[in-house]
C-alpha cells in the first residue's frame, strides 16, 4: 500500500501482489481471479520486457501454474511450470512440476522430478512420501515401502505413513497368505494408533488381524472402533465378519 501511494512500481512488487492474491485464495473462483491477474501481468511484462528479468518471468509463470492448479487445470499448469523452468531452473519449480505430473497420473515422469527434488532438498519427508505414492500407483510396492520408511526416518511422528505401510502389507498378505507380511505390518499398525488413536486405524489394524486369522485381536479392534464411533457401520460390519468366519452365527 505504501508503494502504491508513492507510485512506486516494479515487477517484483507486481509479483508480490499476485502471490498474496493467490495465497489468500480458497475457492476456485478466487484462484480464477488470481489467474486473471497473472494474465494481466503477463501482458504488462511483455510490453516492458526490458525491465523484466528471466527470474521475474519464471516467478510469474510459477504463480500462474499455482493458480491453474487451484482451478484444477493440471495440463495448463504443467505448461506454465515448464515455461518457468526454461527461464530459471529453481528447485521449487521442479517440486510443482513433480506434483502436477503426479496429479496427471504420469507417475514415471513425476518420479524423475522427485529425484531432482531429493538431490536439491536433501532428506525431505514430503519428497520421499510422494515418491512412495508414485511407486505404489505404479504397482512397485517394495519401492513404495522403501520410500515410506525413508520418510519416517526423517519424521517418525508423521501421522499418515505408518498406515500407508500397513495398507501395503495387508494387501500383500491378502494376495499371498504369507504371515511374514502380518508380522512386518503389525509394528506399523501399532505405531499408527499411538500417533492417531482413531476408529479408522483400529478398523485398519482389525482388518490386518482378520487377514492373518487372529480373530480375537480383530474383534477387540473392531469393538474399540465401535466404542469410539458408535455410528460407524464399518466397525460393526467387520465385527460381524469376525463372527461369520468363526461360524458364530448367534
PDB file of C-alpha atoms in Angstrom:
ATOM      1  CA  UNK A   1       0.000   0.000   0.000  1.00  0.00           C
ATOM      2  CA  UNK A   2       2.881   2.389   0.796  1.00  0.00           C
ATOM      3  CA  UNK A   3       4.459   1.597  -2.564  1.00  0.00           C
ATOM      4  CA  UNK A   4       1.144   2.232  -4.298  1.00  0.00           C
ATOM      5  CA  UNK A   5       0.717   5.575  -2.546  1.00  0.00           C
ATOM      6  CA  UNK A   6       4.253   6.591  -3.522  1.00  0.00           C
ATOM      7  CA  UNK A   7       3.527   5.484  -7.103  1.00  0.00           C
ATOM      8  CA  UNK A   8       6.410   3.026  -6.934  1.00  0.00           C
ATOM      9  CA  UNK A   9       6.146   0.144  -9.391  1.00  0.00           C
ATOM     10  CA  UNK A  10       8.368  -2.790 -10.244  1.00  0.00           C
ATOM     11  CA  UNK A  11       7.964  -6.355 -11.498  1.00  0.00           C
ATOM     12  CA  UNK A  12       8.802  -7.616  -8.017  1.00  0.00           C
ATOM     13  CA  UNK A  13       6.005  -5.562  -6.424  1.00  0.00           C
ATOM     14  CA  UNK A  14       3.569  -6.758  -9.084  1.00  0.00           C
ATOM     15  CA  UNK A  15       4.563 -10.350  -8.357  1.00  0.00           C
ATOM     16  CA  UNK A  16       4.220  -9.821  -4.620  1.00  0.00           C
ATOM     17  CA  UNK A  17       0.663  -8.582  -5.116  1.00  0.00           C
ATOM     18  CA  UNK A  18      -0.113 -11.630  -7.257  1.00  0.00           C
ATOM     19  CA  UNK A  19       1.405 -14.009  -4.704  1.00  0.00           C
ATOM     20  CA  UNK A  20      -0.716 -12.509  -1.919  1.00  0.00           C
ATOM     21  CA  UNK A  21      -3.822 -12.809  -4.098  1.00  0.00           C
ATOM     22  CA  UNK A  22      -3.066 -16.457  -4.939  1.00  0.00           C
ATOM     23  CA  UNK A  23      -2.109 -17.463  -1.389  1.00  0.00           C
ATOM     24  CA  UNK A  24      -5.317 -15.955   0.015  1.00  0.00           C
ATOM     25  CA  UNK A  25      -7.441 -17.902  -2.498  1.00  0.00           C
ATOM     26  CA  UNK A  26      -9.527 -20.778  -1.221  1.00  0.00           C
ATOM     27  CA  UNK A  27     -12.364 -21.263  -3.691  1.00  0.00           C
ATOM     28  CA  UNK A  28     -11.959 -21.943  -7.398  1.00  0.00           C
ATOM     29  CA  UNK A  29     -13.368 -18.529  -8.297  1.00  0.00           C
ATOM     30  CA  UNK A  30     -10.728 -16.847  -6.126  1.00  0.00           C
ATOM     31  CA  UNK A  31      -7.992 -18.807  -7.906  1.00  0.00           C
ATOM     32  CA  UNK A  32      -9.583 -17.740 -11.195  1.00  0.00           C
ATOM     33  CA  UNK A  33      -9.368 -14.086 -10.139  1.00  0.00           C
ATOM     34  CA  UNK A  34      -5.688 -14.565  -9.301  1.00  0.00           C
ATOM     35  CA  UNK A  35      -5.181 -16.289 -12.656  1.00  0.00           C
ATOM     36  CA  UNK A  36      -6.785 -13.347 -14.465  1.00  0.00           C
ATOM     37  CA  UNK A  37      -4.388 -11.025 -12.645  1.00  0.00           C
ATOM     38  CA  UNK A  38      -1.482 -13.235 -13.747  1.00  0.00           C
ATOM     39  CA  UNK A  39      -2.638 -12.902 -17.367  1.00  0.00           C
ATOM     40  CA  UNK A  40      -2.793  -9.125 -16.996  1.00  0.00           C
ATOM     41  CA  UNK A  41       0.757  -9.143 -15.634  1.00  0.00           C
ATOM     42  CA  UNK A  42       1.984 -11.384 -18.435  1.00  0.00           C
ATOM     43  CA  UNK A  43       0.737  -8.811 -20.936  1.00  0.00           C
ATOM     44  CA  UNK A  44       2.287  -5.965 -18.931  1.00  0.00           C
ATOM     45  CA  UNK A  45       5.642  -7.753 -18.636  1.00  0.00           C
ATOM     46  CA  UNK A  46       5.715  -8.434 -22.384  1.00  0.00           C
ATOM     47  CA  UNK A  47       5.148  -4.729 -23.074  1.00  0.00           C
ATOM     48  CA  UNK A  48       8.019  -3.758 -20.752  1.00  0.00           C
ATOM     49  CA  UNK A  49      10.338  -6.703 -21.393  1.00  0.00           C
ATOM     50  CA  UNK A  50      13.462  -4.607 -20.901  1.00  0.00           C
ATOM     51  CA  UNK A  51      12.553  -4.125 -17.228  1.00  0.00           C
ATOM     52  CA  UNK A  52      11.688  -7.778 -16.559  1.00  0.00           C
ATOM     53  CA  UNK A  53      14.361 -10.350 -15.746  1.00  0.00           C
ATOM     54  CA  UNK A  54      14.224 -14.062 -16.542  1.00  0.00           C
ATOM     55  CA  UNK A  55      13.714 -14.706 -12.837  1.00  0.00           C
ATOM     56  CA  UNK A  56      10.734 -12.330 -12.798  1.00  0.00           C
ATOM     57  CA  UNK A  57       9.154 -14.108 -15.760  1.00  0.00           C
ATOM     58  CA  UNK A  58       9.835 -17.504 -14.218  1.00  0.00           C
ATOM     59  CA  UNK A  59       8.157 -16.417 -10.999  1.00  0.00           C
ATOM     60  CA  UNK A  60       5.146 -15.136 -12.946  1.00  0.00           C
ATOM     61  CA  UNK A  61       4.831 -18.462 -14.786  1.00  0.00           C
ATOM     62  CA  UNK A  62       5.156 -20.291 -11.456  1.00  0.00           C
ATOM     63  CA  UNK A  63       2.378 -18.206  -9.901  1.00  0.00           C
ATOM     64  CA  UNK A  64       0.198 -18.795 -12.954  1.00  0.00           C
ATOM     65  CA  UNK A  65       0.780 -22.536 -12.643  1.00  0.00           C
ATOM     66  CA  UNK A  66      -0.215 -22.418  -8.972  1.00  0.00           C
ATOM     67  CA  UNK A  67      -3.423 -20.564  -9.883  1.00  0.00           C
ATOM     68  CA  UNK A  68      -4.240 -23.149 -12.538  1.00  0.00           C
ATOM     69  CA  UNK A  69      -3.653 -25.978 -10.080  1.00  0.00           C
ATOM     70  CA  UNK A  70      -6.122 -24.273  -7.753  1.00  0.00           C
ATOM     71  CA  UNK A  71      -8.568 -24.296 -10.671  1.00  0.00           C
ATOM     72  CA  UNK A  72      -7.761 -27.995 -11.239  1.00  0.00           C
ATOM     73  CA  UNK A  73      -6.453 -27.318 -14.737  1.00  0.00           C
ATOM     74  CA  UNK A  74      -3.379 -29.520 -14.355  1.00  0.00           C
ATOM     75  CA  UNK A  75      -2.487 -29.732 -18.049  1.00  0.00           C
ATOM     76  CA  UNK A  76      -2.273 -25.993 -18.477  1.00  0.00           C
ATOM     77  CA  UNK A  77      -0.485 -25.693 -15.124  1.00  0.00           C
ATOM     78  CA  UNK A  78       2.158 -28.092 -16.451  1.00  0.00           C
ATOM     79  CA  UNK A  79       2.698 -25.881 -19.495  1.00  0.00           C
ATOM     80  CA  UNK A  80       3.323 -22.866 -17.283  1.00  0.00           C
ATOM     81  CA  UNK A  81       5.616 -24.550 -14.788  1.00  0.00           C
ATOM     82  CA  UNK A  82       7.697 -25.867 -17.679  1.00  0.00           C
ATOM     83  CA  UNK A  83       7.946 -22.315 -19.023  1.00  0.00           C
ATOM     84  CA  UNK A  84       9.128 -21.233 -15.563  1.00  0.00           C
ATOM     85  CA  UNK A  85      11.830 -23.908 -15.568  1.00  0.00           C
ATOM     86  CA  UNK A  86      13.007 -22.788 -19.006  1.00  0.00           C
ATOM     87  CA  UNK A  87      13.555 -19.275 -17.659  1.00  0.00           C
ATOM     88  CA  UNK A  88      15.011 -20.204 -14.268  1.00  0.00           C
ATOM     89  CA  UNK A  89      15.564 -23.801 -13.003  1.00  0.00           C
ATOM     90  CA  UNK A  90      14.523 -23.299  -9.384  1.00  0.00           C
ATOM     91  CA  UNK A  91      14.052 -26.359  -7.141  1.00  0.00           C
ATOM     92  CA  UNK A  92      10.583 -25.141  -6.132  1.00  0.00           C
ATOM     93  CA  UNK A  93       9.533 -25.248  -9.775  1.00  0.00           C
ATOM     94  CA  UNK A  94      10.734 -28.856 -10.034  1.00  0.00           C
ATOM     95  CA  UNK A  95       8.591 -29.651  -6.982  1.00  0.00           C
ATOM     96  CA  UNK A  96       5.477 -28.132  -8.545  1.00  0.00           C
ATOM     97  CA  UNK A  97       6.170 -29.901 -11.850  1.00  0.00           C
ATOM     98  CA  UNK A  98       6.509 -33.211  -9.999  1.00  0.00           C
ATOM     99  CA  UNK A  99       3.221 -32.713  -8.140  1.00  0.00           C
ATOM    100  CA  UNK A 100       1.436 -31.679 -11.322  1.00  0.00           C
ATOM    101  CA  UNK A 101       2.703 -34.734 -13.208  1.00  0.00           C
ATOM    102  CA  UNK A 102       1.575 -36.877 -10.295  1.00  0.00           C
ATOM    103  CA  UNK A 103      -1.915 -35.354 -10.430  1.00  0.00           C
ATOM    104  CA  UNK A 104      -1.941 -36.139 -14.160  1.00  0.00           C
ATOM    105  CA  UNK A 105      -1.035 -39.746 -13.271  1.00  0.00           C
ATOM    106  CA  UNK A 106       2.230 -39.503 -15.211  1.00  0.00           C
ATOM    107  CA  UNK A 107       3.998 -41.238 -12.375  1.00  0.00           C
ATOM    108  CA  UNK A 108       7.263 -42.229 -14.070  1.00  0.00           C
ATOM    109  CA  UNK A 109       7.885 -38.637 -15.180  1.00  0.00           C
ATOM    110  CA  UNK A 110       6.889 -37.393 -11.727  1.00  0.00           C
ATOM    111  CA  UNK A 111       9.458 -39.712 -10.154  1.00  0.00           C
ATOM    112  CA  UNK A 112      12.228 -38.216 -12.267  1.00  0.00           C
ATOM    113  CA  UNK A 113      11.266 -34.779 -10.974  1.00  0.00           C
ATOM    114  CA  UNK A 114      11.052 -36.004  -7.371  1.00  0.00           C
ATOM    115  CA  UNK A 115      14.563 -37.439  -7.736  1.00  0.00           C
ATOM    116  CA  UNK A 116      15.756 -33.956  -8.680  1.00  0.00           C
ATOM    117  CA  UNK A 117      13.940 -32.606  -5.620  1.00  0.00           C
ATOM    118  CA  UNK A 118      15.590 -35.250  -3.423  1.00  0.00           C
ATOM    119  CA  UNK A 119      19.002 -34.060  -4.612  1.00  0.00           C
ATOM    120  CA  UNK A 120      18.112 -30.392  -4.200  1.00  0.00           C
ATOM    121  CA  UNK A 121      16.276 -30.562  -0.869  1.00  0.00           C
ATOM    122  CA  UNK A 122      18.206 -33.432   0.743  1.00  0.00           C
ATOM    123  CA  UNK A 123      16.365 -35.753   3.113  1.00  0.00           C
ATOM    124  CA  UNK A 124      12.811 -34.476   2.847  1.00  0.00           C
ATOM    125  CA  UNK A 125       9.746 -36.175   4.274  1.00  0.00           C
ATOM    126  CA  UNK A 126       7.313 -34.846   1.660  1.00  0.00           C
ATOM    127  CA  UNK A 127       9.559 -35.750  -1.274  1.00  0.00           C
ATOM    128  CA  UNK A 128      10.016 -39.317  -0.030  1.00  0.00           C
ATOM    129  CA  UNK A 129       6.311 -39.690   0.742  1.00  0.00           C
ATOM    130  CA  UNK A 130       5.301 -38.520  -2.734  1.00  0.00           C
ATOM    131  CA  UNK A 131       7.860 -40.827  -4.326  1.00  0.00           C
ATOM    132  CA  UNK A 132       6.313 -43.681  -2.360  1.00  0.00           C
ATOM    133  CA  UNK A 133       2.850 -42.744  -3.653  1.00  0.00           C
ATOM    134  CA  UNK A 134       4.158 -42.848  -7.232  1.00  0.00           C
ATOM    135  CA  UNK A 135       5.768 -46.250  -6.810  1.00  0.00           C
ATOM    136  CA  UNK A 136       2.601 -47.555  -5.162  1.00  0.00           C
ATOM    137  CA  UNK A 137       0.474 -46.335  -8.075  1.00  0.00           C
ATOM    138  CA  UNK A 138       2.941 -47.965 -10.481  1.00  0.00           C
ATOM    139  CA  UNK A 139       2.494 -51.279  -8.651  1.00  0.00           C
ATOM    140  CA  UNK A 140       6.007 -51.375  -7.189  1.00  0.00           C
ATOM    141  CA  UNK A 141       5.069 -51.976  -3.551  1.00  0.00           C
ATOM    142  CA  UNK A 142       8.628 -52.757  -2.417  1.00  0.00           C
ATOM    143  CA  UNK A 143       9.918 -49.382  -3.613  1.00  0.00           C
ATOM    144  CA  UNK A 144       6.863 -47.710  -2.098  1.00  0.00           C
ATOM    145  CA  UNK A 145       7.578 -49.237   1.317  1.00  0.00           C
ATOM    146  CA  UNK A 146      11.264 -48.288   0.989  1.00  0.00           C
ATOM    147  CA  UNK A 147      10.438 -44.596   0.479  1.00  0.00           C
ATOM    148  CA  UNK A 148       7.689 -44.559   3.106  1.00  0.00           C
ATOM    149  CA  UNK A 149      10.282 -45.828   5.579  1.00  0.00           C
ATOM    150  CA  UNK A 150      12.772 -43.163   4.451  1.00  0.00           C
ATOM    151  CA  UNK A 151      10.094 -40.531   5.109  1.00  0.00           C
ATOM    152  CA  UNK A 152       9.573 -41.979   8.607  1.00  0.00           C
ATOM    153  CA  UNK A 153      13.304 -41.747   9.262  1.00  0.00           C
ATOM    154  CA  UNK A 154      13.054 -38.013   8.579  1.00  0.00           C
ATOM    155  CA  UNK A 155       9.884 -37.600  10.660  1.00  0.00           C
ATOM    156  CA  UNK A 156       8.931 -40.511  12.947  1.00  0.00           C
ATOM    157  CA  UNK A 157       5.862 -38.505  14.044  1.00  0.00           C
ATOM    158  CA  UNK A 158       4.273 -38.484  10.581  1.00  0.00           C
ATOM    159  CA  UNK A 159       0.582 -39.207  11.166  1.00  0.00           C
ATOM    160  CA  UNK A 160      -0.171 -40.941   7.843  1.00  0.00           C
ATOM    161  CA  UNK A 161       2.724 -43.064   6.679  1.00  0.00           C
ATOM    162  CA  UNK A 162       2.549 -45.928   9.166  1.00  0.00           C
ATOM    163  CA  UNK A 163      -0.991 -46.537   7.965  1.00  0.00           C
ATOM    164  CA  UNK A 164       0.151 -46.453   4.336  1.00  0.00           C
ATOM    165  CA  UNK A 165       2.719 -49.162   5.066  1.00  0.00           C
ATOM    166  CA  UNK A 166       0.070 -51.240   6.854  1.00  0.00           C
ATOM    167  CA  UNK A 167      -2.211 -50.998   3.811  1.00  0.00           C
ATOM    168  CA  UNK A 168       0.527 -52.321   1.532  1.00  0.00           C
ATOM    169  CA  UNK A 169       1.485 -55.204   3.803  1.00  0.00           C
ATOM    170  CA  UNK A 170      -2.184 -56.104   4.356  1.00  0.00           C
ATOM    171  CA  UNK A 171      -2.734 -56.273   0.605  1.00  0.00           C
ATOM    172  CA  UNK A 172       0.330 -58.493   0.185  1.00  0.00           C
ATOM    173  CA  UNK A 173      -0.902 -60.733   2.998  1.00  0.00           C
ATOM    174  CA  UNK A 174      -4.305 -60.954   1.302  1.00  0.00           C
ATOM    175  CA  UNK A 175      -2.735 -61.866  -2.047  1.00  0.00           C
ATOM    176  CA  UNK A 176      -0.110 -64.335  -0.830  1.00  0.00           C
ATOM    177  CA  UNK A 177      -1.271 -65.615   2.557  1.00  0.00           C
ATOM    178  CA  UNK A 178       2.318 -65.254   3.810  1.00  0.00           C
ATOM    179  CA  UNK A 179       2.219 -64.411   7.519  1.00  0.00           C
ATOM    180  CA  UNK A 180       5.574 -62.640   7.314  1.00  0.00           C
ATOM    181  CA  UNK A 181       3.614 -59.674   5.950  1.00  0.00           C
ATOM    182  CA  UNK A 182       1.425 -59.748   9.053  1.00  0.00           C
ATOM    183  CA  UNK A 183       4.451 -59.697  11.318  1.00  0.00           C
ATOM    184  CA  UNK A 184       6.036 -56.898   9.269  1.00  0.00           C
ATOM    185  CA  UNK A 185       2.871 -54.817   9.341  1.00  0.00           C
ATOM    186  CA  UNK A 186       1.927 -55.122  12.994  1.00  0.00           C
ATOM    187  CA  UNK A 187       4.539 -52.702  14.468  1.00  0.00           C
ATOM    188  CA  UNK A 188       3.442 -50.038  11.976  1.00  0.00           C
ATOM    189  CA  UNK A 189      -0.232 -50.606  12.796  1.00  0.00           C
ATOM    190  CA  UNK A 190       0.557 -50.244  16.495  1.00  0.00           C
ATOM    191  CA  UNK A 191       2.595 -47.104  15.894  1.00  0.00           C
ATOM    192  CA  UNK A 192      -0.159 -45.563  13.767  1.00  0.00           C
ATOM    193  CA  UNK A 193      -2.570 -45.980  16.660  1.00  0.00           C
ATOM    194  CA  UNK A 194      -0.073 -44.467  19.089  1.00  0.00           C
ATOM    195  CA  UNK A 195       0.053 -41.381  16.890  1.00  0.00           C
ATOM    196  CA  UNK A 196      -3.619 -41.241  15.854  1.00  0.00           C
ATOM    197  CA  UNK A 197      -5.890 -43.331  18.132  1.00  0.00           C
ATOM    198  CA  UNK A 198      -8.957 -43.079  15.908  1.00  0.00           C
ATOM    199  CA  UNK A 199     -11.631 -45.578  14.873  1.00  0.00           C
ATOM    200  CA  UNK A 200     -10.332 -45.642  11.289  1.00  0.00           C
ATOM    201  CA  UNK A 201      -6.973 -47.030  12.351  1.00  0.00           C
ATOM    202  CA  UNK A 202      -8.492 -49.529  14.801  1.00  0.00           C
ATOM    203  CA  UNK A 203     -10.504 -50.844  11.854  1.00  0.00           C
ATOM    204  CA  UNK A 204      -7.368 -50.885   9.710  1.00  0.00           C
ATOM    205  CA  UNK A 205      -5.483 -52.932  12.312  1.00  0.00           C
ATOM    206  CA  UNK A 206      -8.528 -55.147  12.810  1.00  0.00           C
ATOM    207  CA  UNK A 207      -8.555 -55.941   9.078  1.00  0.00           C
ATOM    208  CA  UNK A 208      -4.875 -56.841   9.302  1.00  0.00           C
ATOM    209  CA  UNK A 209      -5.592 -59.218  12.213  1.00  0.00           C
ATOM    210  CA  UNK A 210      -8.529 -60.676  10.307  1.00  0.00           C
ATOM    211  CA  UNK A 211      -6.411 -61.416   7.217  1.00  0.00           C
ATOM    212  CA  UNK A 212      -3.986 -63.286   9.493  1.00  0.00           C
ATOM    213  CA  UNK A 213      -6.771 -65.217  11.209  1.00  0.00           C
ATOM    214  CA  UNK A 214      -6.094 -63.511  14.547  1.00  0.00           C
ATOM    215  CA  UNK A 215      -9.809 -63.410  15.335  1.00  0.00           C
ATOM    216  CA  UNK A 216      -9.670 -62.329  18.987  1.00  0.00           C
ATOM    217  CA  UNK A 217      -7.359 -59.411  18.194  1.00  0.00           C
ATOM    218  CA  UNK A 218      -9.529 -58.398  15.231  1.00  0.00           C
ATOM    219  CA  UNK A 219     -12.679 -58.487  17.339  1.00  0.00           C
ATOM    220  CA  UNK A 220     -11.041 -56.356  20.029  1.00  0.00           C
ATOM    221  CA  UNK A 221     -10.039 -53.692  17.484  1.00  0.00           C
ATOM    222  CA  UNK A 222     -13.468 -53.520  15.845  1.00  0.00           C
ATOM    223  CA  UNK A 223     -15.021 -53.276  19.295  1.00  0.00           C
ATOM    224  CA  UNK A 224     -12.731 -50.348  20.172  1.00  0.00           C
ATOM    225  CA  UNK A 225     -13.621 -48.655  16.882  1.00  0.00           C
ATOM    226  CA  UNK A 226     -17.336 -49.033  17.631  1.00  0.00           C
ATOM    227  CA  UNK A 227     -16.824 -47.584  21.101  1.00  0.00           C
ATOM    228  CA  UNK A 228     -15.026 -44.563  19.668  1.00  0.00           C
ATOM    229  CA  UNK A 229     -17.596 -44.068  16.907  1.00  0.00           C
ATOM    230  CA  UNK A 230     -20.906 -45.756  17.833  1.00  0.00           C
ATOM    231  CA  UNK A 231     -22.402 -44.891  14.425  1.00  0.00           C
ATOM    232  CA  UNK A 232     -19.518 -46.265  12.352  1.00  0.00           C
ATOM    233  CA  UNK A 233     -21.002 -49.007  10.108  1.00  0.00           C
ATOM    234  CA  UNK A 234     -17.580 -50.408   9.133  1.00  0.00           C
ATOM    235  CA  UNK A 235     -16.771 -51.236  12.743  1.00  0.00           C
ATOM    236  CA  UNK A 236     -19.946 -53.302  13.156  1.00  0.00           C
ATOM    237  CA  UNK A 237     -19.794 -54.871   9.704  1.00  0.00           C
ATOM    238  CA  UNK A 238     -16.241 -56.111  10.213  1.00  0.00           C
ATOM    239  CA  UNK A 239     -17.029 -57.153  13.759  1.00  0.00           C
ATOM    240  CA  UNK A 240     -19.814 -59.288  12.289  1.00  0.00           C
ATOM    241  CA  UNK A 241     -17.405 -60.720   9.697  1.00  0.00           C
ATOM    242  CA  UNK A 242     -15.193 -61.986  12.517  1.00  0.00           C
ATOM    243  CA  UNK A 243     -18.133 -63.964  13.934  1.00  0.00           C
ATOM    244  CA  UNK A 244     -19.027 -65.215  10.454  1.00  0.00           C
ATOM    245  CA  UNK A 245     -15.521 -66.540   9.848  1.00  0.00           C
ATOM    246  CA  UNK A 246     -15.660 -68.270  13.230  1.00  0.00           C
ATOM    247  CA  UNK A 247     -19.126 -69.632  12.403  1.00  0.00           C
ATOM    248  CA  UNK A 248     -20.596 -67.892  15.434  1.00  0.00           C
ATOM    249  CA  UNK A 249     -23.930 -67.135  13.843  1.00  0.00           C
ATOM    250  CA  UNK A 250     -25.862 -66.400  17.037  1.00  0.00           C
TER     251      UNK A 250
END
